[in-house]
Short mmCIF file of C-alpha atoms in Angstrom, two decimals:
data_model
loop_
_atom_site.label_atom_id
_atom_site.label_comp_id
_atom_site.label_asym_id
_atom_site.label_seq_id
_atom_site.Cartn_x
_atom_site.Cartn_y
_atom_site.Cartn_z
CA UNK A 1 -43.59 6.37 -7.44
CA UNK A 2 -43.91 5.13 -3.82
CA UNK A 3 -40.56 5.41 -2.00
CA UNK A 4 -39.73 3.17 0.90
CA UNK A 5 -40.41 5.12 4.01
CA UNK A 6 -38.74 2.95 6.69
CA UNK A 7 -36.54 4.69 9.09
CA UNK A 8 -33.77 2.32 7.93
CA UNK A 9 -33.04 2.21 4.13
CA UNK A 10 -31.62 -1.03 2.54
CA UNK A 11 -28.40 -0.86 0.47
CA UNK A 12 -26.25 -3.47 -0.88
CA UNK A 13 -22.57 -3.82 0.49
CA UNK A 14 -19.89 -6.20 -0.97
CA UNK A 15 -17.23 -8.08 0.51
CA UNK A 16 -13.76 -6.38 0.52
CA UNK A 17 -12.45 -9.86 -0.31
CA UNK A 18 -14.24 -10.87 -3.55
CA UNK A 19 -12.23 -11.48 -6.50
CA UNK A 20 -11.11 -8.27 -8.32
CA UNK A 21 -12.50 -6.24 -5.51
CA UNK A 22 -9.29 -6.88 -3.85
CA UNK A 23 -6.44 -4.70 -5.19
CA UNK A 24 -3.09 -3.95 -3.95
CA UNK A 25 -4.18 -0.96 -1.91
CA UNK A 26 -6.94 -3.09 -0.31
CA UNK A 27 -4.78 -5.80 0.63
CA UNK A 28 -2.12 -3.12 2.12
CA UNK A 29 -4.53 -1.83 4.27
CA UNK A 30 -6.14 -4.81 5.56
CA UNK A 31 -2.67 -6.48 6.47
CA UNK A 32 -1.61 -3.08 8.05
CA UNK A 33 -4.74 -3.02 10.17
CA UNK A 34 -4.62 -6.76 11.29
CA UNK A 35 -0.94 -6.42 12.10
CA UNK A 36 -1.68 -3.28 13.98
CA UNK A 37 -4.38 -5.14 15.99
CA UNK A 38 -2.20 -8.14 16.63
CA UNK A 39 0.72 -6.10 17.66
CA UNK A 40 -1.37 -3.85 20.24
CA UNK A 41 -2.60 -7.24 21.60
CA UNK A 42 0.83 -8.65 21.73
CA UNK A 43 2.09 -5.26 23.51
CA UNK A 44 -0.32 -5.94 26.19
CA UNK A 45 0.75 -9.45 26.69
CA UNK A 46 4.37 -8.22 26.75
CA UNK A 47 3.79 -5.59 29.45
CA UNK A 48 2.43 -8.44 31.57
CA UNK A 49 5.14 -10.86 31.07
CA UNK A 50 7.87 -8.30 31.45
CA UNK A 51 6.12 -6.97 34.38
CA UNK A 52 6.84 -10.20 36.21
CA UNK A 53 9.97 -8.32 37.29
CA UNK A 54 7.76 -6.47 39.93
CA UNK A 55 7.17 -9.73 41.71
CA UNK A 56 10.74 -11.11 41.75
CA UNK A 57 13.77 -11.82 39.93
CA UNK A 58 13.04 -15.49 39.96
CA UNK A 59 9.38 -15.02 38.63
CA UNK A 60 10.74 -12.89 35.96
CA UNK A 61 13.39 -15.57 34.93
CA UNK A 62 10.83 -18.32 35.18
CA UNK A 63 8.34 -16.51 32.79
CA UNK A 64 11.19 -15.65 30.31
CA UNK A 65 12.37 -19.07 30.54
CA UNK A 66 8.75 -20.33 29.38
CA UNK A 67 8.28 -17.90 26.57
CA UNK A 68 11.79 -18.75 25.07
CA UNK A 69 10.96 -22.25 24.40
CA UNK A 70 11.33 -23.28 20.78
CA UNK A 71 7.77 -22.70 19.75
CA UNK A 72 7.82 -19.30 21.09
CA UNK A 73 11.19 -18.45 19.32
CA UNK A 74 9.21 -19.16 15.94
CA UNK A 75 6.48 -16.85 17.17
CA UNK A 76 9.21 -14.23 17.98
CA UNK A 77 10.24 -14.46 14.43
CA UNK A 78 6.90 -14.09 13.18
CA UNK A 79 6.53 -11.05 15.46
CA UNK A 80 9.64 -9.44 13.79
CA UNK A 81 8.08 -10.02 10.41
CA UNK A 82 4.78 -8.51 11.52
CA UNK A 83 6.42 -5.56 13.07
CA UNK A 84 8.66 -5.32 9.90
CA UNK A 85 5.54 -5.13 7.55
CA UNK A 86 3.70 -2.69 9.76
CA UNK A 87 6.81 -0.33 9.79
CA UNK A 88 7.54 -0.59 6.11
CA UNK A 89 3.98 -0.17 5.09
CA UNK A 90 3.73 2.65 7.53
CA UNK A 91 6.57 4.46 5.85
CA UNK A 92 4.83 3.69 2.59
CA UNK A 93 1.92 5.43 3.94
CA UNK A 94 3.90 8.24 5.26
CA UNK A 95 5.49 8.91 1.92
CA UNK A 96 1.95 9.36 0.35
CA UNK A 97 1.20 11.92 2.97
CA UNK A 98 4.40 13.80 1.96
CA UNK A 99 2.95 13.64 -1.52
CA UNK A 100 5.63 11.18 -3.03
CA UNK A 101 5.05 7.87 -4.52
CA UNK A 102 1.41 7.82 -4.92
CA UNK A 103 1.66 6.59 -8.50
CA UNK A 104 4.26 3.85 -7.43
CA UNK A 105 2.04 2.57 -4.65
CA UNK A 106 1.82 -0.99 -5.90
CA UNK A 107 5.76 -1.26 -6.05
CA UNK A 108 6.14 0.17 -2.66
CA UNK A 109 3.59 -2.39 -1.29
CA UNK A 110 5.53 -5.23 -3.14
CA UNK A 111 8.84 -4.03 -1.45
CA UNK A 112 7.34 -4.03 2.09
CA UNK A 113 5.81 -7.31 1.74
CA UNK A 114 9.03 -8.92 0.69
CA UNK A 115 11.09 -7.15 3.16
CA UNK A 116 8.82 -8.26 5.90
CA UNK A 117 8.80 -11.93 4.83
CA UNK A 118 12.70 -11.55 4.43
CA UNK A 119 12.82 -10.31 8.18
CA UNK A 120 10.98 -13.41 9.13
CA UNK A 121 13.22 -15.69 7.47
CA UNK A 122 16.40 -14.08 8.22
CA UNK A 123 15.43 -14.00 12.19
CA UNK A 124 14.57 -17.67 12.06
CA UNK A 125 17.96 -18.37 10.48
CA UNK A 126 19.74 -16.17 12.92
CA UNK A 127 17.81 -17.65 16.01
CA UNK A 128 18.49 -21.25 14.76
CA UNK A 129 20.57 -22.04 17.91
CA UNK A 130 17.63 -21.56 20.06
CA UNK A 131 15.29 -23.69 18.09
CA UNK B 1 -22.88 -9.52 -0.90
CA UNK B 2 -24.98 -8.16 2.16
CA UNK B 3 -27.85 -5.99 2.62
CA UNK B 4 -27.04 -3.39 5.12
CA UNK B 5 -29.61 -1.09 6.66
CA UNK B 6 -28.46 2.75 6.63
CA UNK B 7 -30.27 5.20 8.86
CA UNK B 8 -32.69 7.36 7.04
CA UNK B 9 -30.75 10.65 6.43
CA UNK B 10 -27.10 9.69 5.47
CA UNK B 11 -26.75 12.95 3.64
CA UNK B 12 -26.68 14.79 7.06
CA UNK B 13 -23.53 13.77 9.31
CA UNK B 14 -24.13 12.96 12.94
CA UNK B 15 -21.05 14.58 13.93
CA UNK B 16 -20.38 18.11 14.29
CA UNK B 17 -17.92 18.92 11.55
CA UNK B 18 -17.01 21.96 9.51
CA UNK B 19 -13.96 22.61 11.79
CA UNK B 20 -10.47 21.03 11.56
CA UNK B 21 -10.43 18.30 14.10
CA UNK B 22 -8.26 15.33 15.09
CA UNK B 23 -5.23 16.95 13.28
CA UNK B 24 -2.71 16.32 16.10
CA UNK B 25 -3.59 12.73 16.55
CA UNK B 26 -2.84 12.25 12.79
CA UNK B 27 0.27 14.09 13.12
CA UNK B 28 1.45 12.32 16.28
CA UNK B 29 0.63 8.87 14.82
CA UNK B 30 3.04 9.48 11.97
CA UNK B 31 5.86 11.07 14.15
CA UNK B 32 5.67 8.25 16.73
CA UNK B 33 5.65 5.90 13.88
CA UNK B 34 8.82 7.09 12.41
CA UNK B 35 10.61 7.32 15.84
CA UNK B 36 9.14 3.67 16.54
CA UNK B 37 10.86 2.27 13.31
CA UNK B 38 14.13 3.17 14.87
CA UNK B 39 13.27 2.19 18.46
CA UNK B 40 11.89 -0.95 17.61
CA UNK B 41 14.70 -2.10 15.62
CA UNK B 42 17.21 -1.18 18.51
CA UNK B 43 14.82 -2.83 21.09
CA UNK B 44 14.54 -6.20 18.92
CA UNK B 45 18.19 -6.31 17.97
CA UNK B 46 19.61 -5.49 21.48
CA UNK B 47 17.39 -7.79 23.26
CA UNK B 48 16.88 -10.73 20.93
CA UNK B 49 20.55 -10.76 19.36
CA UNK B 50 22.59 -8.87 22.04
CA UNK B 51 23.34 -11.98 24.11
CA UNK B 52 22.96 -14.59 21.36
CA UNK B 53 26.58 -15.86 21.61
CA UNK B 54 26.56 -16.12 25.36
CA UNK B 55 23.40 -18.52 25.51
CA UNK B 56 24.01 -21.90 27.32
CA UNK B 57 27.33 -20.70 28.59
CA UNK B 58 28.67 -19.69 31.88
CA UNK B 59 30.80 -16.43 31.68
CA UNK B 60 32.42 -14.78 34.55
CA UNK B 61 30.69 -16.91 36.88
CA UNK B 62 27.19 -16.13 35.42
CA UNK B 63 25.07 -18.87 34.08
CA UNK B 64 23.30 -17.67 30.52
CA UNK B 65 20.81 -20.36 30.50
CA UNK B 66 18.33 -18.24 28.47
CA UNK B 67 18.67 -15.39 25.79
CA UNK B 68 16.99 -12.86 28.00
CA UNK B 69 17.53 -12.98 31.66
CA UNK B 70 16.97 -10.73 34.60
CA UNK B 71 20.66 -9.78 35.33
CA UNK B 72 21.32 -8.92 31.61
CA UNK B 73 18.44 -6.80 31.45
CA UNK B 74 19.13 -5.04 34.86
CA UNK B 75 22.64 -4.39 33.88
CA UNK B 76 21.47 -2.90 30.55
CA UNK B 77 18.90 -0.60 32.31
CA UNK B 78 21.24 0.67 34.82
CA UNK B 79 22.74 2.77 32.22
CA UNK B 80 20.77 6.20 31.72
CA UNK B 81 20.97 5.82 27.97
CA UNK B 82 18.91 2.60 27.83
CA UNK B 83 16.64 3.49 30.38
CA UNK B 84 15.55 6.59 28.62
CA UNK B 85 15.29 4.61 25.37
CA UNK B 86 12.99 1.90 26.89
CA UNK B 87 10.89 4.64 28.75
CA UNK B 88 10.44 6.48 25.29
CA UNK B 89 9.75 3.18 23.52
CA UNK B 90 7.11 2.36 26.17
CA UNK B 91 5.25 5.82 25.79
CA UNK B 92 5.59 5.97 22.01
CA UNK B 93 4.27 2.46 21.42
CA UNK B 94 1.38 2.86 23.67
CA UNK B 95 0.29 6.10 22.02
CA UNK B 96 0.82 4.64 18.60
CA UNK B 97 -1.08 1.38 19.23
CA UNK B 98 -3.99 2.96 21.28
CA UNK B 99 -4.52 5.70 18.68
CA UNK B 100 -4.38 3.18 16.01
CA UNK B 101 -7.27 1.53 17.75
CA UNK B 102 -9.09 4.69 18.16
CA UNK B 103 -8.73 5.02 14.31
CA UNK B 104 -10.44 1.84 13.73
CA UNK B 105 -13.35 2.82 16.19
CA UNK B 106 -13.72 6.17 14.17
CA UNK B 107 -13.81 4.17 10.88
CA UNK B 108 -16.93 2.51 12.12
CA UNK B 109 -18.81 5.90 12.29
CA UNK B 110 -19.22 7.21 15.61
CA UNK B 111 -21.40 10.15 17.03
CA UNK B 112 -19.62 12.87 19.01
CA UNK B 113 -20.62 11.39 22.31
CA UNK B 114 -19.30 7.82 21.31
CA UNK B 115 -16.03 9.30 19.99
CA UNK B 116 -15.44 11.07 23.31
CA UNK B 117 -16.10 7.92 25.31
CA UNK B 118 -13.77 5.76 23.08
CA UNK B 119 -11.05 8.22 23.38
CA UNK B 120 -11.53 8.49 27.22
CA UNK B 121 -11.54 4.67 27.62
CA UNK B 122 -8.47 4.36 25.44
CA UNK B 123 -6.49 6.93 27.18
CA UNK B 124 -7.30 5.45 30.57
CA UNK B 125 -6.21 2.03 29.36
CA UNK B 126 -3.14 3.61 27.74
CA UNK B 127 -2.06 5.35 31.02
CA UNK B 128 -2.63 2.22 33.08
CA UNK B 129 -0.37 0.39 30.70
CA UNK B 130 2.26 2.97 31.02
CA UNK B 131 2.02 2.80 34.78
CA UNK B 132 2.67 -1.00 34.73
CA UNK B 133 5.29 -0.55 32.23
CA UNK B 134 7.04 1.92 34.25
CA UNK B 135 6.67 -0.27 37.54
CA UNK B 136 8.34 -3.16 35.46
CA UNK B 137 11.20 -1.08 34.41
CA UNK B 138 11.94 0.37 37.77
CA UNK B 139 11.84 -3.15 39.26
CA UNK B 140 15.08 -3.78 37.21
CA UNK B 141 16.76 -1.02 38.77
CA UNK B 142 16.11 -2.10 42.47
CA UNK B 143 18.69 -4.58 42.15
CA UNK C 1 -23.64 -13.17 -32.41
CA UNK C 2 -22.41 -15.38 -29.33
CA UNK C 3 -24.53 -16.51 -26.42
CA UNK C 4 -24.08 -14.76 -23.04
CA UNK C 5 -25.60 -15.62 -19.65
CA UNK C 6 -26.33 -12.28 -17.43
CA UNK C 7 -26.84 -12.54 -13.84
CA UNK C 8 -28.56 -9.55 -12.51
CA UNK C 9 -29.26 -8.54 -8.87
CA UNK C 10 -33.14 -7.84 -8.65
CA UNK C 11 -34.68 -6.02 -5.73
CA UNK C 12 -37.73 -4.37 -5.07
CA UNK C 13 -37.55 -3.27 -1.21
CA UNK C 14 -41.51 -3.04 -1.15
CA UNK C 15 -42.07 -6.51 -2.55
CA UNK C 16 -38.94 -8.74 -2.22
CA UNK C 17 -37.61 -10.00 1.30
CA UNK C 18 -34.09 -9.83 0.02
CA UNK C 19 -31.95 -9.02 -3.10
CA UNK C 20 -31.68 -11.95 -5.47
CA UNK C 21 -29.74 -12.78 -8.52
CA UNK C 22 -31.94 -13.59 -11.71
CA UNK C 23 -30.30 -14.92 -14.81
CA UNK C 24 -31.01 -14.18 -18.40
CA UNK C 25 -29.82 -15.50 -21.68
CA UNK C 26 -29.10 -12.84 -24.31
CA UNK C 27 -26.69 -12.71 -27.50
CA UNK C 28 -23.97 -10.22 -27.83
CA UNK C 29 -21.38 -9.34 -30.76
CA UNK C 30 -18.29 -7.54 -30.92
CA UNK C 31 -19.61 -4.07 -30.31
CA UNK C 32 -22.15 -4.82 -27.67
CA UNK C 33 -21.81 -2.76 -24.40
CA UNK C 34 -23.17 -3.81 -21.12
CA UNK C 35 -25.79 -1.18 -21.38
CA UNK C 36 -27.04 -2.80 -24.71
CA UNK C 37 -27.45 -6.05 -22.89
CA UNK C 38 -29.70 -4.09 -20.18
CA UNK C 39 -31.70 -2.63 -23.00
CA UNK C 40 -32.15 -6.02 -24.64
CA UNK C 41 -33.38 -7.57 -21.38
CA UNK C 42 -35.94 -4.81 -20.56
CA UNK C 43 -37.10 -4.54 -23.94
CA UNK C 44 -37.40 -8.36 -25.01
CA UNK C 45 -37.32 -10.32 -21.78
CA UNK C 46 -38.51 -8.44 -18.64
CA UNK C 47 -39.92 -4.97 -18.78
CA UNK C 48 -39.73 -4.49 -15.08
CA UNK C 49 -35.76 -4.42 -14.94
CA UNK C 50 -35.00 -0.97 -13.67
CA UNK C 51 -31.55 1.08 -14.29
CA UNK C 52 -30.26 4.49 -14.95
CA UNK C 53 -28.80 5.62 -18.24
CA UNK C 54 -28.60 8.59 -20.48
CA UNK C 55 -25.76 9.73 -22.60
CA UNK C 56 -24.59 6.28 -23.61
CA UNK C 57 -21.13 7.78 -24.39
CA UNK C 58 -19.40 7.85 -21.09
CA UNK C 59 -19.95 11.42 -19.97
CA UNK C 60 -23.10 11.83 -18.08
CA UNK C 61 -22.26 9.41 -15.22
CA UNK C 62 -25.85 7.89 -14.86
CA UNK C 63 -25.01 4.18 -15.76
CA UNK C 64 -22.34 3.60 -13.13
CA UNK C 65 -22.92 -0.09 -11.75
CA UNK C 66 -21.06 -3.01 -10.53
CA UNK C 67 -20.22 -5.27 -13.43
CA UNK C 68 -18.27 -8.55 -12.54
CA UNK C 69 -17.45 -7.15 -9.04
CA UNK C 70 -16.00 -3.83 -10.24
CA UNK C 71 -17.66 -0.27 -10.55
CA UNK C 72 -17.89 0.58 -14.23
CA UNK C 73 -19.78 2.74 -16.55
CA UNK C 74 -22.19 0.11 -18.38
CA UNK C 75 -22.14 2.19 -21.55
CA UNK C 76 -18.44 2.24 -21.85
CA UNK C 77 -17.74 -1.40 -20.93
CA UNK C 78 -17.65 -3.86 -23.81
CA UNK C 79 -19.04 -7.34 -23.30
CA UNK C 80 -16.54 -8.92 -25.29
CA UNK C 81 -13.53 -7.51 -23.19
CA UNK C 82 -14.86 -8.69 -19.95
CA UNK C 83 -16.44 -12.16 -20.96
CA UNK C 84 -13.47 -13.90 -19.74
CA UNK C 85 -13.51 -12.47 -16.33
CA UNK C 86 -16.24 -14.84 -14.93
CA UNK C 87 -16.31 -17.86 -17.09
CA UNK C 88 -18.58 -16.52 -19.83
CA UNK C 89 -21.04 -15.04 -17.31
CA UNK C 90 -21.55 -11.36 -16.51
CA UNK C 91 -22.97 -10.14 -13.05
CA UNK C 92 -24.64 -6.74 -12.98
CA UNK C 93 -25.34 -5.33 -9.57
CA UNK C 94 -26.07 -1.66 -8.23
CA UNK C 95 -23.50 0.43 -6.57
CA UNK C 96 -22.76 -0.19 -2.92
CA UNK C 97 -23.11 2.24 -0.09
CA UNK C 98 -26.01 3.98 -1.15
CA UNK C 99 -29.82 2.96 -0.36
CA UNK C 100 -31.23 0.82 -3.29
CA UNK C 101 -34.59 2.22 -4.73
CA UNK C 102 -35.14 -0.57 -6.91
CA UNK C 103 -33.14 -3.14 -8.88
CA UNK C 104 -29.99 -1.43 -10.10
CA UNK C 105 -31.05 2.13 -9.26
CA UNK C 106 -29.65 3.71 -5.89
CA UNK C 107 -30.57 6.95 -4.13
CA UNK C 108 -27.61 9.02 -5.19
CA UNK C 109 -28.91 11.96 -2.96
CA UNK C 110 -26.41 11.49 -0.18
CA UNK C 111 -23.54 11.46 -2.71
CA UNK C 112 -24.61 14.75 -3.99
CA UNK C 113 -25.31 16.24 -0.59
CA UNK C 114 -21.53 15.50 0.47
CA UNK C 115 -20.54 17.19 -2.98
CA UNK C 116 -22.55 20.23 -2.19
CA UNK C 117 -21.26 20.54 1.35
CA UNK C 118 -17.64 21.00 0.23
CA UNK C 119 -18.66 24.22 -1.85
CA UNK C 120 -17.74 23.15 -5.44
CA UNK C 121 -17.50 26.73 -6.70
CA UNK C 122 -15.01 29.62 -6.73
CA UNK C 123 -15.31 31.90 -3.88
CA UNK C 124 -14.27 35.41 -4.27
CA UNK C 125 -13.00 37.47 -1.26
CA UNK C 126 -15.23 40.71 -1.52
CA UNK C 127 -12.50 42.63 0.30
CA UNK C 128 -9.94 41.89 -2.38
CA UNK C 129 -9.95 44.14 -5.46
CA UNK C 130 -11.12 42.63 -8.76
CA UNK C 131 -7.95 42.50 -11.17
CA UNK C 132 -7.83 44.88 -13.97
CA UNK C 133 -7.43 42.15 -16.57
CA UNK C 134 -8.50 38.43 -16.53
CA UNK C 135 -7.12 36.07 -13.89
CA UNK C 136 -4.01 34.39 -15.18
CA UNK C 137 -3.64 30.68 -14.24
CA UNK C 138 -0.55 28.89 -15.65
CA UNK C 139 -0.91 26.28 -18.14
CA UNK C 140 0.52 23.62 -15.78
CA UNK C 141 -1.74 24.52 -12.91
CA UNK C 142 -4.59 24.35 -15.35
CA UNK C 143 -3.72 20.99 -16.66
CA UNK C 144 -3.22 19.75 -13.15
CA UNK C 145 -6.65 21.02 -11.84
CA UNK C 146 -8.42 19.66 -15.03
CA UNK C 147 -7.64 16.21 -13.89
CA UNK C 148 -9.72 16.71 -10.69
CA UNK C 149 -12.52 18.72 -12.59
CA UNK C 150 -12.89 15.72 -14.97
CA UNK C 151 -15.29 14.06 -12.45
CA UNK C 152 -18.65 13.11 -13.87
CA UNK C 153 -20.27 12.36 -10.50
CA UNK C 154 -20.86 8.81 -11.41
CA UNK C 155 -20.59 7.41 -7.94
CA UNK C 156 -18.21 4.61 -8.87
CA UNK C 157 -15.51 5.72 -6.41
CA UNK C 158 -18.19 6.37 -3.74
CA UNK C 159 -19.40 2.78 -4.17
CA UNK C 160 -15.78 1.22 -4.30
CA UNK C 161 -14.55 2.81 -0.95
CA UNK C 162 -14.70 0.39 1.86
CA UNK C 163 -14.67 3.22 4.44
CA UNK C 164 -18.14 4.35 3.36
CA UNK C 165 -19.17 0.72 3.87
CA UNK C 166 -18.59 1.21 7.54
CA UNK C 167 -19.04 4.89 8.01
CA UNK C 168 -21.77 6.82 6.28
CA UNK C 169 -20.53 10.24 7.34
CA UNK C 170 -17.30 10.12 5.51
CA UNK C 171 -17.36 12.67 2.69
CA UNK C 172 -15.96 10.31 0.12
CA UNK C 173 -13.50 10.54 -2.69
CA UNK C 174 -15.49 12.50 -5.21
CA UNK C 175 -16.34 15.16 -2.74
CA UNK C 176 -12.79 15.42 -1.47
CA UNK C 177 -11.21 15.30 -4.83
CA UNK C 178 -13.54 18.33 -5.96
CA UNK C 179 -12.59 20.09 -2.59
CA UNK C 180 -8.92 19.88 -3.69
CA UNK C 181 -9.52 21.02 -7.22
CA UNK C 182 -10.84 24.27 -5.62
CA UNK C 183 -8.65 24.59 -2.61
CA UNK C 184 -5.55 24.40 -5.13
CA UNK C 185 -7.08 27.10 -7.48
CA UNK C 186 -5.18 30.37 -7.47
CA UNK C 187 -8.38 32.25 -8.16
CA UNK C 188 -10.15 30.84 -5.05
CA UNK C 189 -9.91 32.91 -1.78
CA UNK C 190 -11.50 30.46 0.52
CA UNK C 191 -8.88 27.75 1.25
CA UNK C 192 -8.93 28.19 4.99
CA UNK C 193 -12.68 27.71 4.96
CA UNK C 194 -12.52 24.70 2.71
CA UNK C 195 -9.75 23.08 4.92
CA UNK C 196 -11.96 23.35 7.78
CA UNK C 197 -14.81 21.36 6.00
CA UNK C 198 -12.50 18.44 4.99
CA UNK C 199 -9.74 18.42 7.59
CA UNK C 200 -11.52 16.38 10.13
CA UNK C 201 -12.57 12.84 11.03
CA UNK C 202 -15.42 12.65 8.54
CA UNK C 203 -13.19 14.14 5.87
CA UNK C 204 -9.46 13.43 4.92
CA UNK C 205 -8.45 11.49 8.12
CA UNK C 206 -10.85 8.69 7.00
CA UNK C 207 -8.95 8.09 3.92
CA UNK C 208 -6.48 5.18 4.42
CA UNK C 209 -5.16 5.18 0.87
CA UNK C 210 -6.99 2.03 -0.12
CA UNK C 211 -6.80 3.15 -3.76
CA UNK C 212 -9.98 1.76 -4.80
CA UNK C 213 -11.54 4.84 -5.96
CA UNK C 214 -8.60 5.64 -8.17
CA UNK C 215 -8.68 2.20 -9.78
CA UNK C 216 -12.34 2.36 -10.73
CA UNK C 217 -12.74 5.96 -11.79
CA UNK C 218 -13.66 6.02 -15.49
CA UNK C 219 -12.13 9.44 -15.90
CA UNK C 220 -8.70 9.12 -14.21
CA UNK C 221 -9.41 11.58 -11.54
CA UNK C 222 -7.05 9.80 -8.93
CA UNK C 223 -9.09 10.92 -5.71
CA UNK C 224 -6.42 9.51 -3.61
CA UNK C 225 -3.77 11.72 -4.72
CA UNK C 226 -5.98 14.70 -4.12
CA UNK C 227 -7.10 13.66 -0.61
CA UNK C 228 -3.23 13.23 0.35
CA UNK C 229 -2.59 16.80 -0.82
CA UNK C 230 -5.55 18.12 1.24
CA UNK C 231 -4.01 16.04 4.21
CA UNK C 232 -0.69 18.04 3.69
CA UNK C 233 -2.44 21.45 3.37
CA UNK C 234 -4.39 20.84 6.44
CA UNK C 235 -1.42 20.00 8.58
CA UNK C 236 0.52 22.73 7.03
CA UNK C 237 -2.36 25.30 7.90
CA UNK C 238 -2.55 23.75 11.56
CA UNK C 239 1.31 24.01 12.04
CA UNK C 240 1.11 27.64 10.81
CA UNK C 241 2.88 27.80 7.71
CA UNK C 242 1.29 28.33 4.35
#
């Protein structure tokens, strides 16, 4: 039987996102990774914004005034929710690394997700005076 | 469903293996992660909810138009405790974030040389970020 | 007998420009397995259909394929049980992450090369005395190890792992689970050597506990659990205790 002898061999790859291919573990991983990337990008923007203090007190206050307008307050609450999800799922991963809770992995994911959404909602409520 | 072309001899790894490697990045990612849970909680609560009741009011001759203002931050950073917390937060979060990006790059399957290059670039960017951050923090203490 | 539409991914790399689905009409009854459907199509409809099979009783691991978007053993999967998943249609596709030789047959060579690389056999230290009587392993430990020894090397976990989708060098769940089976065997003297093989960025650090392998394994091996244990063992060794 003749084998394909090209230097590169074709294989099939399926999307992570199709139907039953998405399980709880995959969803948790994808959300963790996306939240991590978003938070790293946010971090770099944050350093730039807070870095306005180097220019002057007025520059800092002007920049902070801009990013405390109501649309940004909502984004900040979403940020809090993202941090909460990443942190809670991170703790879930650490529990696996310590050998605990592997068989309860779906439940732990559910708890992380619910608490993260709760964080978002609670921050919105707490910050309602700024909106 | 996609057709992906794989290199011919995928049974032989492109990287030098058979030794323990990347153990410390893995350990430190977990340690910084746990510490960050605490530091981030403190950071968000102190900065975003610390002065919530003072917004829009003038107290002691100081007008708090916004939740976060230079003077409030400078006052907090004048205390050694908060200064240490913020510097630690900066260092830990930069390490954790950039090490995470490094892991994503490693997931794509890098050769030894590519891995060294990625690590070098991320380290440099991380150190620069730390420099900017420290400069920003120091600026608060000048007043 | 009920009617069934079967969509199969056909691909001859030498002839076809790209893989394509072809649909066949067959009939099935209560006891029909997906493998029986493949037999029916090859015997009566299209003799060029190519697939692997052997024992037809779920123990040889030859017939692992992707059925309705999920890795399964076709000899072990009853059509009647999965007919509702995709609106009365069954889709059969080859395993992912391995080169396709033809139709549903993939080159399983890399899978076994990685399996071999972790040294799937007991290693005795020649400097240690051979015990007078037999090696004693407790019942609990034996039962625990048997779970990871139950692997039939079908490749379902290898296909299900998204990390292998982006990194061909990753050792993969089956190899790592077997590495754990031996590293945790009290009769084995080569734990340090085994941890060196797996304790790196093409071994355990690439596992992000996605759990796909655990979900698709037909034998309940739980490779994710094994890999987390290997991570612990690697760290413990690095930090100097145990």
